[in-house]
CSV table of C-alpha atoms in Angstrom, one decimal:
chain,number,residue,atom,x,y,z
A,1,UNK,CA,-0.3,-0.1,0.4
A,2,UNK,CA,2.9,2.7,0.3
A,3,UNK,CA,3.2,1.7,-3.6
A,4,UNK,CA,-0.3,3.7,-4.6
A,5,UNK,CA,1.5,6.4,-1.4
A,6,UNK,CA,3.5,7.2,-3.3
A,7,UNK,CA,2.6,6.8,-6.9
A,8,UNK,CA,-0.2,9.7,-6.5
A,9,UNK,CA,1.0,13.0,-7.5
A,10,UNK,CA,3.7,10.2,-10.4
A,11,UNK,CA,1.8,10.8,-14.5
A,12,UNK,CA,5.1,8.2,-15.8
A,13,UNK,CA,2.8,5.2,-14.9
A,14,UNK,CA,-0.5,5.1,-16.6
A,15,UNK,CA,-3.0,4.4,-13.7
A,16,UNK,CA,-4.2,2.1,-15.4
A,17,UNK,CA,-1.6,-0.4,-15.4
A,18,UNK,CA,-2.4,-0.7,-11.5
A,19,UNK,CA,-5.5,-1.8,-12.2
A,20,UNK,CA,-4.9,-5.6,-11.2
A,21,UNK,CA,-2.9,-3.6,-7.9
A,22,UNK,CA,-6.1,-2.1,-7.0
A,23,UNK,CA,-9.4,-4.6,-7.6
A,24,UNK,CA,-6.4,-6.6,-4.5
A,25,UNK,CA,-7.8,-4.5,-2.2
A,26,UNK,CA,-11.2,-5.1,-1.9
A,27,UNK,CA,-10.0,-7.8,1.0
A,28,UNK,CA,-9.5,-5.0,3.2
A,29,UNK,CA,-11.0,-1.7,4.8
A,30,UNK,CA,-7.9,0.6,5.8
A,31,UNK,CA,-6.1,-1.7,1.8
A,32,UNK,CA,-9.4,-0.5,0.4
A,33,UNK,CA,-8.3,3.3,2.1
A,34,UNK,CA,-5.5,3.9,0.0
A,35,UNK,CA,-7.3,2.5,-3.5
A,36,UNK,CA,-9.6,5.2,-3.4
A,37,UNK,CA,-6.9,7.6,-2.8
A,38,UNK,CA,-4.9,6.5,-5.6
A,39,UNK,CA,-8.1,6.6,-7.5
A,40,UNK,CA,-9.7,9.4,-6.2
A,41,UNK,CA,-6.3,11.1,-7.5
A,42,UNK,CA,-5.8,9.4,-11.0
A,43,UNK,CA,-9.3,10.2,-12.6
A,44,UNK,CA,-9.0,13.3,-11.4
A,45,UNK,CA,-5.7,13.0,-14.0
A,46,UNK,CA,-6.1,13.6,-18.3
A,47,UNK,CA,-5.4,9.6,-18.1
A,48,UNK,CA,-8.0,8.7,-16.3
A,49,UNK,CA,-10.6,11.3,-16.0
A,50,UNK,CA,-13.2,9.2,-19.0
A,51,UNK,CA,-10.7,5.5,-18.1
A,52,UNK,CA,-14.5,3.6,-17.2
A,53,UNK,CA,-12.4,0.9,-16.0
A,54,UNK,CA,-11.1,3.6,-13.3
A,55,UNK,CA,-14.5,5.1,-12.4
A,56,UNK,CA,-15.7,1.6,-12.7
A,57,UNK,CA,-13.7,0.3,-9.4
A,58,UNK,CA,-14.8,3.3,-8.1
A,59,UNK,CA,-17.7,2.7,-7.6
A,60,UNK,CA,-17.4,-0.6,-6.7
A,61,UNK,CA,-14.9,0.3,-3.8
A,62,UNK,CA,-17.2,3.1,-2.8
A,63,UNK,CA,-20.5,0.9,-2.5
A,64,UNK,CA,-18.5,-1.8,-0.4
A,65,UNK,CA,-17.1,0.6,1.8
A,66,UNK,CA,-17.3,4.7,1.4
A,67,UNK,CA,-21.5,4.6,0.3
A,68,UNK,CA,-22.3,8.2,1.6
A,69,UNK,CA,-18.9,9.2,-1.2
A,70,UNK,CA,-20.1,7.4,-3.1
A,71,UNK,CA,-24.0,8.7,-3.5
A,72,UNK,CA,-22.1,12.5,-3.4
A,73,UNK,CA,-19.6,11.2,-6.8
A,74,UNK,CA,-22.9,10.3,-8.2
A,75,UNK,CA,-24.2,13.4,-8.0
A,76,UNK,CA,-20.9,15.0,-9.4
A,77,UNK,CA,-21.0,13.6,-12.0
A,78,UNK,CA,-24.8,14.2,-13.7
A,79,UNK,CA,-27.7,13.7,-15.1
A,80,UNK,CA,-27.0,13.3,-18.8
A,81,UNK,CA,-26.0,9.6,-19.5
A,82,UNK,CA,-24.4,10.5,-22.5
A,83,UNK,CA,-20.8,12.5,-20.3
A,84,UNK,CA,-20.8,10.6,-17.0
A,85,UNK,CA,-18.0,9.6,-16.7
A,86,UNK,CA,-18.4,5.4,-15.5
A,87,UNK,CA,-20.6,2.9,-16.6
A,88,UNK,CA,-24.6,3.3,-15.6
A,89,UNK,CA,-25.4,-0.5,-16.4
A,90,UNK,CA,-22.8,-1.2,-13.7
A,91,UNK,CA,-22.7,1.1,-11.5
A,92,UNK,CA,-26.6,0.5,-10.8
A,93,UNK,CA,-25.6,-3.1,-10.5
A,94,UNK,CA,-23.5,-2.4,-7.7
A,95,UNK,CA,-25.8,-0.1,-6.2
A,96,UNK,CA,-29.2,-2.7,-6.5
A,97,UNK,CA,-26.6,-5.4,-5.1
A,98,UNK,CA,-24.6,-3.4,-1.8
A,99,UNK,CA,-28.7,-2.5,-1.6
A,100,UNK,CA,-28.4,1.3,-2.2
A,101,UNK,CA,-31.2,2.3,-2.5
A,102,UNK,CA,-31.1,6.3,-2.2
A,103,UNK,CA,-28.2,5.6,-5.0
A,104,UNK,CA,-30.3,3.3,-6.3
A,105,UNK,CA,-32.7,6.4,-7.0
A,106,UNK,CA,-30.4,8.5,-8.7
A,107,UNK,CA,-28.5,6.8,-10.7
A,108,UNK,CA,-32.5,5.6,-11.4
A,109,UNK,CA,-32.8,8.3,-12.9
A,110,UNK,CA,-30.3,9.2,-15.0
A,111,UNK,CA,-32.0,5.7,-16.5
A,112,UNK,CA,-34.3,8.5,-17.3
A,113,UNK,CA,-35.6,5.6,-14.9
A,114,UNK,CA,-38.2,7.9,-13.6
A,115,UNK,CA,-41.2,5.5,-12.7
A,116,UNK,CA,-38.4,3.0,-11.2
A,117,UNK,CA,-37.4,6.1,-9.2
A,118,UNK,CA,-40.2,6.9,-7.7
A,119,UNK,CA,-41.3,3.2,-6.9
A,120,UNK,CA,-38.1,3.0,-4.7
A,121,UNK,CA,-38.4,5.3,-3.1
A,122,UNK,CA,-41.3,5.4,-1.7
A,123,UNK,CA,-41.9,1.4,-0.7
A,124,UNK,CA,-37.5,2.0,1.4
A,125,UNK,CA,-37.7,5.1,3.1
A,126,UNK,CA,-41.6,5.9,3.3
A,127,UNK,CA,-42.0,9.8,4.5
A,128,UNK,CA,-38.8,10.6,3.2
A,129,UNK,CA,-39.5,9.0,0.3
A,130,UNK,CA,-41.8,11.7,-0.6
A,131,UNK,CA,-39.2,14.1,-1.0
A,132,UNK,CA,-37.7,11.5,-2.8
A,133,UNK,CA,-39.4,11.1,-4.9
A,134,UNK,CA,-40.9,14.7,-6.0
A,135,UNK,CA,-37.1,15.3,-6.9
A,136,UNK,CA,-36.6,12.6,-9.1
A,137,UNK,CA,-40.7,14.0,-11.0
A,138,UNK,CA,-38.5,17.4,-10.6
A,139,UNK,CA,-35.8,16.3,-12.8
A,140,UNK,CA,-38.8,15.5,-15.2
A,141,UNK,CA,-39.1,19.6,-15.7
A,142,UNK,CA,-38.9,21.8,-18.3
A,143,UNK,CA,-35.5,22.9,-19.0
A,144,UNK,CA,-36.3,26.7,-19.1
A,145,UNK,CA,-34.2,27.5,-22.3
A,146,UNK,CA,-36.2,25.7,-24.2
A,147,UNK,CA,-39.3,26.9,-22.6
A,148,UNK,CA,-38.0,30.0,-24.1
A,149,UNK,CA,-37.2,29.7,-26.7
A,150,UNK,CA,-40.1,27.8,-27.6
A,151,UNK,CA,-39.3,24.3,-27.8
A,152,UNK,CA,-40.9,20.7,-27.4
A,153,UNK,CA,-40.4,19.7,-23.4
A,154,UNK,CA,-38.0,15.8,-23.8
A,155,UNK,CA,-40.5,14.0,-21.9
A,156,UNK,CA,-43.7,14.9,-22.2
A,157,UNK,CA,-46.6,16.4,-19.7
A,158,UNK,CA,-48.9,12.5,-20.1
A,159,UNK,CA,-46.0,10.7,-18.4
A,160,UNK,CA,-44.7,14.1,-16.3
A,161,UNK,CA,-48.4,13.3,-15.4
A,162,UNK,CA,-47.9,9.2,-14.6
A,163,UNK,CA,-44.7,9.8,-11.9
A,164,UNK,CA,-47.1,12.8,-10.5
A,165,UNK,CA,-50.0,10.7,-9.8
A,166,UNK,CA,-48.2,7.7,-8.4
A,167,UNK,CA,-47.0,10.2,-6.3
A,168,UNK,CA,-49.5,12.1,-5.6
A,169,UNK,CA,-51.2,8.3,-4.9
A,170,UNK,CA,-48.9,6.9,-2.1
A,171,UNK,CA,-49.0,10.5,-1.0
A,172,UNK,CA,-52.8,10.2,-0.3
A,173,UNK,CA,-53.1,7.1,1.3
A,174,UNK,CA,-50.4,8.2,4.2
A,175,UNK,CA,-52.4,11.4,5.2
A,176,UNK,CA,-56.5,12.0,2.9
A,177,UNK,CA,-55.7,15.4,4.1
A,178,UNK,CA,-57.0,18.1,1.6
A,179,UNK,CA,-54.9,20.9,2.3
A,180,UNK,CA,-51.2,18.6,1.5
A,181,UNK,CA,-53.6,17.9,-1.7
A,182,UNK,CA,-54.5,20.6,-3.2
A,183,UNK,CA,-50.4,22.6,-1.8
A,184,UNK,CA,-48.9,18.7,-4.4
A,185,UNK,CA,-51.1,20.4,-7.3
A,186,UNK,CA,-49.0,23.6,-7.3
A,187,UNK,CA,-45.6,21.5,-6.9
A,188,UNK,CA,-46.1,19.1,-9.7
A,189,UNK,CA,-46.5,22.6,-11.6
A,190,UNK,CA,-50.3,21.7,-12.4
A,191,UNK,CA,-49.8,19.0,-14.8
A,192,UNK,CA,-51.9,16.9,-12.5
A,193,UNK,CA,-55.6,18.2,-11.8
A,194,UNK,CA,-58.2,17.8,-8.5
A,195,UNK,CA,-60.5,15.9,-10.8
A,196,UNK,CA,-57.0,13.2,-11.8
A,197,UNK,CA,-56.9,12.9,-7.6
A,198,UNK,CA,-60.3,12.8,-6.4
A,199,UNK,CA,-60.6,8.5,-7.0
A,200,UNK,CA,-56.9,8.2,-4.9
A,201,UNK,CA,-59.2,9.8,-1.7
A,202,UNK,CA,-62.0,7.5,0.7
A,203,UNK,CA,-65.1,7.0,0.0
A,204,UNK,CA,-66.4,8.8,2.6
A,205,UNK,CA,-64.2,12.4,2.4
A,206,UNK,CA,-66.7,15.4,1.3
A,207,UNK,CA,-65.9,18.2,-1.2
A,208,UNK,CA,-66.6,21.1,1.7
A,209,UNK,CA,-62.5,19.5,2.3
A,210,UNK,CA,-61.5,20.6,-0.8
A,211,UNK,CA,-63.1,24.5,-0.1
A,212,UNK,CA,-60.9,26.6,1.6
A,213,UNK,CA,-57.9,24.9,0.6
A,214,UNK,CA,-58.7,25.6,-3.2
A,215,UNK,CA,-59.7,29.0,-2.6
A,216,UNK,CA,-57.0,29.7,-0.1
A,217,UNK,CA,-55.3,28.5,-3.9
A,218,UNK,CA,-57.2,31.3,-5.8
A,219,UNK,CA,-56.5,33.6,-3.3
A,220,UNK,CA,-52.6,33.4,-3.6
């Protein structure tokens, strides 16, 4: 492991040649710590920045030993699946294997599998998952520049509507509160309406329960 420490900063040896040695570092936390330090340096160099194998190994070691840092790394890499430096399918399988639900939700969004992302968020995290699911839905919001230019949104309204309906159904199943439900309509950017969510409420719910929340919404 001293070898890895001495190699940090040495750009004469290509990081790719160290992959067999780095793979052996999965045997212990101490060895993995040294490998991660080297990999973090390597992927920041011109030779390693776009090397998929190095990034995949970084994903594996993060998943095993630094799951929080993995999530930070994935977010830093962004949502554009054509620009990410790691193999998306490999990263997704790795996160599923290690039961890293939060990172799996994010990778579903990178994969544009928003329905799966929302399903996992509300299943794995329950109440906390509601906010996570909303974040996933907002990733489908139209780009402001596209709106200004009058371009078609990347994700059609109907696709966004299905995602928000899924969230609304879960929210109402937890708390059939009219005020919260009206707030959710606004939060969706009005892609869902009061008529859309009424079937999710218990049969004994009265229309009067929505009168004040709707009036408040109109006043705002």
